[in-house]
mmCIF file of C-alpha atoms in Angstrom:
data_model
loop_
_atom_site.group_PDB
_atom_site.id
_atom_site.type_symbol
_atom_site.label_atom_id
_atom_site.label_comp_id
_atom_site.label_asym_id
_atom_site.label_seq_id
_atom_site.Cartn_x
_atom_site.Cartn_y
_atom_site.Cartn_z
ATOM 1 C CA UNK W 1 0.000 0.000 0.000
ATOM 2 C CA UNK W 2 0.526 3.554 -0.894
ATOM 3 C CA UNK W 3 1.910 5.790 2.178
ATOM 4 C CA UNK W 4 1.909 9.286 0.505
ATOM 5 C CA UNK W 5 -1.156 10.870 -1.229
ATOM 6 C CA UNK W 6 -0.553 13.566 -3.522
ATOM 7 C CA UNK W 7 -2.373 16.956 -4.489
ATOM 8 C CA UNK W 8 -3.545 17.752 -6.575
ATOM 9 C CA UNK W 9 -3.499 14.824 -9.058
ATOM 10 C CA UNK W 10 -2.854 17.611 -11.728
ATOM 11 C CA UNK W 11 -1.918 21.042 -12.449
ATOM 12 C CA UNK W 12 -1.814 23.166 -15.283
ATOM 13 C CA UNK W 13 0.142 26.790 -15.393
ATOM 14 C CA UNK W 14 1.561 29.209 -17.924
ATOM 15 C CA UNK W 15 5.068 28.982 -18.126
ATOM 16 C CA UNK W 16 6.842 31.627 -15.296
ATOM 17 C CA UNK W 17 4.000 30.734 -12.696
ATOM 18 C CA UNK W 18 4.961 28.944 -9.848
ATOM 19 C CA UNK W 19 3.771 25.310 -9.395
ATOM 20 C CA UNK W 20 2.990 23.951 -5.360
ATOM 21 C CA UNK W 21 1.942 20.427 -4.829
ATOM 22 C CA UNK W 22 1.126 18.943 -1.236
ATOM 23 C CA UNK W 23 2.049 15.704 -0.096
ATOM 24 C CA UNK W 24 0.147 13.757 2.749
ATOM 25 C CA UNK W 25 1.167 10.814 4.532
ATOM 26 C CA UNK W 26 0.318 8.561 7.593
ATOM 27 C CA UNK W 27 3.425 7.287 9.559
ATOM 28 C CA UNK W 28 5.819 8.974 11.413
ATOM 29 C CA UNK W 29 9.137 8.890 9.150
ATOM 30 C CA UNK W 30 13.190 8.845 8.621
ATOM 31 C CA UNK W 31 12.752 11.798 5.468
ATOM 32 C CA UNK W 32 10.488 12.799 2.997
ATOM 33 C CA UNK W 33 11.621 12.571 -0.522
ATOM 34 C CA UNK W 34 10.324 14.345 -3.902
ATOM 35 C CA UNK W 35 11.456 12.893 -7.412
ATOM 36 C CA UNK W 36 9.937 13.762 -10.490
ATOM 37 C CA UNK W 37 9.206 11.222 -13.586
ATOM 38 C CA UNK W 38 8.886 12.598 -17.449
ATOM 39 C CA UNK W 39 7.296 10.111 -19.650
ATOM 40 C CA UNK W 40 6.424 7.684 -17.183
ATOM 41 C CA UNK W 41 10.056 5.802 -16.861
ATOM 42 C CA UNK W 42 12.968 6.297 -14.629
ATOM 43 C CA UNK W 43 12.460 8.749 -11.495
ATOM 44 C CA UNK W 44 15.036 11.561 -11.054
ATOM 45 C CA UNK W 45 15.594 12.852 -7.216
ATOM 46 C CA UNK W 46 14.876 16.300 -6.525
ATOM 47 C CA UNK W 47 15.244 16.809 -3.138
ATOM 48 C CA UNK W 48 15.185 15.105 0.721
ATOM 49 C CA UNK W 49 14.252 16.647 3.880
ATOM 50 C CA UNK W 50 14.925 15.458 6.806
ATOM 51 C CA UNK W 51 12.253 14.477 9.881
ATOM 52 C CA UNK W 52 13.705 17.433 11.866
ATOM 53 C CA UNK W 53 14.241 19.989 9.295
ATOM 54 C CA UNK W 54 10.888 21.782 8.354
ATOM 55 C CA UNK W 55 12.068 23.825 4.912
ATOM 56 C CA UNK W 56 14.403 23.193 2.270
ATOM 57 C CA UNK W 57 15.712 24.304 -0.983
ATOM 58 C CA UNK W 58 17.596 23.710 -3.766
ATOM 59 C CA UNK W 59 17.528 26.038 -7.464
ATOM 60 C CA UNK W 60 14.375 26.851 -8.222
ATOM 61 C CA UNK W 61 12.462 24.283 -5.475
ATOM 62 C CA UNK W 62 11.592 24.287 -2.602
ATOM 63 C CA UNK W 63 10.061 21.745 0.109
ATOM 64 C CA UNK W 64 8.508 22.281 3.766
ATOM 65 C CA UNK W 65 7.693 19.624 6.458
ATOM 66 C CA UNK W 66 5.121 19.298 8.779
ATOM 67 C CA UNK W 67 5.951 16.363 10.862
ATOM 68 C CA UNK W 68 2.311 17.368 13.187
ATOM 69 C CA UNK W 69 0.367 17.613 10.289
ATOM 70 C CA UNK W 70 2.299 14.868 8.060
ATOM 71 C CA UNK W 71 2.712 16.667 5.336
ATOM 72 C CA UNK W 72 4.798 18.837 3.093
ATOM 73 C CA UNK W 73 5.063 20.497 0.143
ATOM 74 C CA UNK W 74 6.569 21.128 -2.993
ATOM 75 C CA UNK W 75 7.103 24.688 -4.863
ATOM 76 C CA UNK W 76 8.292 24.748 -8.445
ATOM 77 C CA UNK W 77 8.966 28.575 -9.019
ATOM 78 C CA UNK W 78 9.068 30.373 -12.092
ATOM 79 C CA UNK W 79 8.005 27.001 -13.608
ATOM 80 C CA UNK W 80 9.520 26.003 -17.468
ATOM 81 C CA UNK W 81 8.159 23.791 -20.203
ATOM 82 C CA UNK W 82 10.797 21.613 -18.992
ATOM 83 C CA UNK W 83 9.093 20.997 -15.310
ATOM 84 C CA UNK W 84 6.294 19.223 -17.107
ATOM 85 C CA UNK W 85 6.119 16.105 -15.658
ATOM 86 C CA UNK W 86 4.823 14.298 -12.658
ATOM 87 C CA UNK W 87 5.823 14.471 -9.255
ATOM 88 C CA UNK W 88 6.461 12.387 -6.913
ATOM 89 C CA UNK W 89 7.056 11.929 -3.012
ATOM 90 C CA UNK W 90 8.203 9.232 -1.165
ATOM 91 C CA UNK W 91 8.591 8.505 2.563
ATOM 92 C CA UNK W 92 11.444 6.591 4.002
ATOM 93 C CA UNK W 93 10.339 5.355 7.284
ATOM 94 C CA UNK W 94 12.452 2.547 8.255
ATOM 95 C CA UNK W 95 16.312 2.111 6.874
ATOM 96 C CA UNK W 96 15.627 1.817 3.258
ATOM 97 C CA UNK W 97 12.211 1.749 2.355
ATOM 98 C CA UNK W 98 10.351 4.081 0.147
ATOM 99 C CA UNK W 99 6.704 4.540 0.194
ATOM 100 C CA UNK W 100 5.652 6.440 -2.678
ATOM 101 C CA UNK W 101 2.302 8.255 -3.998
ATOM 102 C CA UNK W 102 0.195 8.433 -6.944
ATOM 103 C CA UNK W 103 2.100 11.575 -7.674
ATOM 104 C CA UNK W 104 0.743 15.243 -9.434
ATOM 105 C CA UNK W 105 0.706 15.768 -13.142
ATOM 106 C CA UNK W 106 2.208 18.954 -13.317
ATOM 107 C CA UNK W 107 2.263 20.743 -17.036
ATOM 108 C CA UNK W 108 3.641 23.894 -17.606
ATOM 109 C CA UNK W 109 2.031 25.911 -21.391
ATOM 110 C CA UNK W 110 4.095 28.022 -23.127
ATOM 111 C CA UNK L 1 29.862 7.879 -14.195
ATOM 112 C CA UNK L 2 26.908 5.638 -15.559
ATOM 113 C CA UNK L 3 23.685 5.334 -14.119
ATOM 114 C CA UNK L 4 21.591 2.804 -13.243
ATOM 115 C CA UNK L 5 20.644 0.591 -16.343
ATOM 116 C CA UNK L 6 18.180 -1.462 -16.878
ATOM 117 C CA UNK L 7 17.341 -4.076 -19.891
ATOM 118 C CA UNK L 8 15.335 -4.532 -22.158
ATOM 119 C CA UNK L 9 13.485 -0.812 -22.050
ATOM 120 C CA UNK L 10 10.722 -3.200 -23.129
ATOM 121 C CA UNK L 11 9.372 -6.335 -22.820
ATOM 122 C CA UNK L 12 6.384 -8.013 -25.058
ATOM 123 C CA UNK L 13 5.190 -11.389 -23.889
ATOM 124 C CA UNK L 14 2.102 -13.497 -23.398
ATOM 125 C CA UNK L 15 0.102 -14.869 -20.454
ATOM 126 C CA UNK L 16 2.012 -17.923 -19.777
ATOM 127 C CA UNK L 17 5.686 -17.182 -20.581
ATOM 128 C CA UNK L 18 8.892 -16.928 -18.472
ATOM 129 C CA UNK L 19 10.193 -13.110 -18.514
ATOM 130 C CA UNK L 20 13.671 -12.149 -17.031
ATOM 131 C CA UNK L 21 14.346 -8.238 -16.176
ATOM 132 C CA UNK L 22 18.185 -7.230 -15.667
ATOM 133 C CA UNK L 23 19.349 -4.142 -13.090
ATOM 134 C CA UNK L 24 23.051 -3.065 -13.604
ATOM 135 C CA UNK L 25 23.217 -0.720 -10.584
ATOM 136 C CA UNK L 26 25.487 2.218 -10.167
ATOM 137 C CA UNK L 27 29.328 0.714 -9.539
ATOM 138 C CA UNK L 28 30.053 0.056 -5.576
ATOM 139 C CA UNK L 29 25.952 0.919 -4.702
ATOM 140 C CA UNK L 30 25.700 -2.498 -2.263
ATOM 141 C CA UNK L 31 21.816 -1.337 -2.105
ATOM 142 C CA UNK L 32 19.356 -2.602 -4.533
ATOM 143 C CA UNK L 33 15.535 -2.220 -5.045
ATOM 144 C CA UNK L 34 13.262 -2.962 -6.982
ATOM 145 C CA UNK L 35 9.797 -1.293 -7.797
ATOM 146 C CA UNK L 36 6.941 -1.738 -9.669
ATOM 147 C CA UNK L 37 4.438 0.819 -11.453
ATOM 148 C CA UNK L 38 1.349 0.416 -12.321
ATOM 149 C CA UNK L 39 -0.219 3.029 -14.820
ATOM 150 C CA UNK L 40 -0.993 6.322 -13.145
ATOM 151 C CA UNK L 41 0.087 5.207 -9.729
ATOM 152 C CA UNK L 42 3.487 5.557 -8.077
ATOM 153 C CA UNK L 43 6.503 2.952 -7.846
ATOM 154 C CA UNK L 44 5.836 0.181 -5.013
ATOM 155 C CA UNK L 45 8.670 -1.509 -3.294
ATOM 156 C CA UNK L 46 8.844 -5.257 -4.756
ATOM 157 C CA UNK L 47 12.647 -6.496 -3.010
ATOM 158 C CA UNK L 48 15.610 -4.846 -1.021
ATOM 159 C CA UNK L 49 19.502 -6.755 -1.766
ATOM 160 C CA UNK L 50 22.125 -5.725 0.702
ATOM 161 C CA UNK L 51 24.671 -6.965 -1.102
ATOM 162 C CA UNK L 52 24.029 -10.475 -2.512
ATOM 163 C CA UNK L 53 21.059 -10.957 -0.235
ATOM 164 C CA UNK L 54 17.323 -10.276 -0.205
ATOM 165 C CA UNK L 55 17.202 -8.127 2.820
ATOM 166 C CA UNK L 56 13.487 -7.335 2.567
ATOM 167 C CA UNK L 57 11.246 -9.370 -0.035
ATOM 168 C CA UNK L 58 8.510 -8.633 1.448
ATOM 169 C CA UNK L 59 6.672 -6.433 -1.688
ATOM 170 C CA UNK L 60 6.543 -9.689 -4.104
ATOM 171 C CA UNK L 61 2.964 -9.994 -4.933
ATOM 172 C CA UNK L 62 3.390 -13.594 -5.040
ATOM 173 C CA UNK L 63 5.783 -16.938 -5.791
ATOM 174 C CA UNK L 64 5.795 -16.457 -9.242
ATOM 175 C CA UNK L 65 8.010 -13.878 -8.581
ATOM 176 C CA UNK L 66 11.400 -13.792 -7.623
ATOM 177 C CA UNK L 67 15.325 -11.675 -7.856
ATOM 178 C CA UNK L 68 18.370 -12.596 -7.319
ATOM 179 C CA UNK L 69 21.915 -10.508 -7.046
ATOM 180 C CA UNK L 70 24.352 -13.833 -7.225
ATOM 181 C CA UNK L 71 27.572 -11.188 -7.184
ATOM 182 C CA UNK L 72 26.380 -8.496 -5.227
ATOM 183 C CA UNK L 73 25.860 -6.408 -8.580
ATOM 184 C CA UNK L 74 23.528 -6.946 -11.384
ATOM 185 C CA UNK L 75 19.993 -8.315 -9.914
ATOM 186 C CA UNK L 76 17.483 -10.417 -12.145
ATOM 187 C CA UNK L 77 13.761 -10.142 -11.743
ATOM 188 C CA UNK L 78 12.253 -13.161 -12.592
ATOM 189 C CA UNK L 79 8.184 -13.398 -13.240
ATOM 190 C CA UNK L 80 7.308 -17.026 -14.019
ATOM 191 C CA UNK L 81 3.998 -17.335 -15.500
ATOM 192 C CA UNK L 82 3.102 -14.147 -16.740
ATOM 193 C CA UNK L 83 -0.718 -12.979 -16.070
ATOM 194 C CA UNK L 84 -1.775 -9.817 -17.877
ATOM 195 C CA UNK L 85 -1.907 -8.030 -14.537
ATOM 196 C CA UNK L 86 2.011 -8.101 -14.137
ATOM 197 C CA UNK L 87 1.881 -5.572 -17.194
ATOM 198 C CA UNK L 88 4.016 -2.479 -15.376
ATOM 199 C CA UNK L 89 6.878 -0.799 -15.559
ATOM 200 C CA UNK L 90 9.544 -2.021 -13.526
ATOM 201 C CA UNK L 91 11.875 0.305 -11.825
ATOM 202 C CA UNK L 92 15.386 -0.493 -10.482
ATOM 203 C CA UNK L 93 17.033 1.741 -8.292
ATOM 204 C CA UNK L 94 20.227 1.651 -6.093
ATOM 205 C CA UNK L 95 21.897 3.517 -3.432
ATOM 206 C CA UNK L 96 25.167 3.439 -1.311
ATOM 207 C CA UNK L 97 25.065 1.158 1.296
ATOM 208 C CA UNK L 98 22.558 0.978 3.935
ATOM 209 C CA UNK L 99 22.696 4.323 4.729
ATOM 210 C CA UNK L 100 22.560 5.907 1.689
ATOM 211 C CA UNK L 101 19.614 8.095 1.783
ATOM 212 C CA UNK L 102 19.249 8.366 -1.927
ATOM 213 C CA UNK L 103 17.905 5.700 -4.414
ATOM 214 C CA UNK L 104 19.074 6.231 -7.743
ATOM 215 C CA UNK L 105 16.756 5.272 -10.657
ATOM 216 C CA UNK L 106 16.985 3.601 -13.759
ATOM 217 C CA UNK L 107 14.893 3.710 -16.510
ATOM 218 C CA UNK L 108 12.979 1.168 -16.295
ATOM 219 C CA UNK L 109 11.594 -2.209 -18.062
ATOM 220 C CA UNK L 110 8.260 -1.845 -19.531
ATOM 221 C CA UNK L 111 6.847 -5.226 -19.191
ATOM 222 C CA UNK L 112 3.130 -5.759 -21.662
ATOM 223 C CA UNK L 113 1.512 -9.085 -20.885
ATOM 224 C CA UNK L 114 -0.846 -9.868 -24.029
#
């Protein structure tokens, strides 16, 4: 079963907008992880945040935790044609397991 | 260096065949997983190798399935078989050691049942 729940399931913005997708989950946890996925193959990591850290960033992203809520989320900003694709989080709650969601569609018009 | 690879990108077979799917992991990664994806849904953990063993098979949906890592590097997944519902993409990913924090993707085996 399916930790993390996504949302939304999809977005759609105009290229230079910024993108934020929320991730839910139900057990306490190690990290949170996002990856994103183009095309439906091979998942590329984005970023990890730790279970004591609340915000994080890296380029253009960034990612907040709320271990008393379970959640966090993801912001894309200034968003490119070239952040289309889905995205992903994934929980690691034990020493090497990941527990990923359904993920959000994210595309980003020109 | 190279990534993760994975072979073949796809894989046609009917209901009733044999299907092998080869991981070559990052070089010195001891960690290996595998996932599977189901269309529209995210990965879900299938098997854990800690070096040559299955530390964790505890996400193989049943006995027809089964991996092995007989060097501590490249992993097979084996589906004996095959039911239309095994029709996924199957994801191998690896990481540093136990406490490597990061999994590291390949691209994947698309596996269509007929």
């Amino acid at each position: 079963s399916q930790q993390g729940e996504e949302d939304p399931q999809a977005l759609s913005i105009q290229e230079g907008e910024n993108a934020t997708m929320n991730c839910s989950y139900k057990t306490s946890i190690n990290n949170l992880q996002w990856y994103r996925q183009n095309s439906g193959r091979g998942l590329v990591h984005l970023i990890l945040i730790r279970s004591n850290e609340r915000e994080k960033h890296s380029g253009r992203l960034r990612v907040t935790l709320d271990t008393s809520k379970k959640s966090s989320s993801l912001l894309i900003t200034a968003s490119r044609a070239a952040d289309t694709a889905s995205y992903f989080c994934a929980t690691r709650y034990n020493d090497y397991k990941l527990s990923f969601g359904a993920g959000t569609t994210v595309t980003v018009r020109a | 260096g190279a990534g993760v690879s994975q072979t073949p990108s796809n894989k046609v077979t009917e209901k009733g065949k044999y299907v092998e799917l080869r991981c070559d992991p990052i070089s010195g990664h001891t960690a290996l997983y595998w996932y599977r994806q189901s269309l529209g849904q995210g990965p879900e953990f299938l098997i854990y190798f800690q070096g040559t063993g299955a530390a964790d098979d505890s996400g193989l949906p049943n006995d027809r399935f089964f991996a092995v890592r007989p060097e501590g590097s490249v992993s097979t997944l084996k589906i004996q078989r095959t039911e239309r519902g095994d029709s996924a993409v199957y994801l191998c990913a690896s990481s540093s050691g136990q406490g490597g924090e990061t999994q590291y993707f390949g691209p994947g085996t698309r596996l269509l049942v007929l």
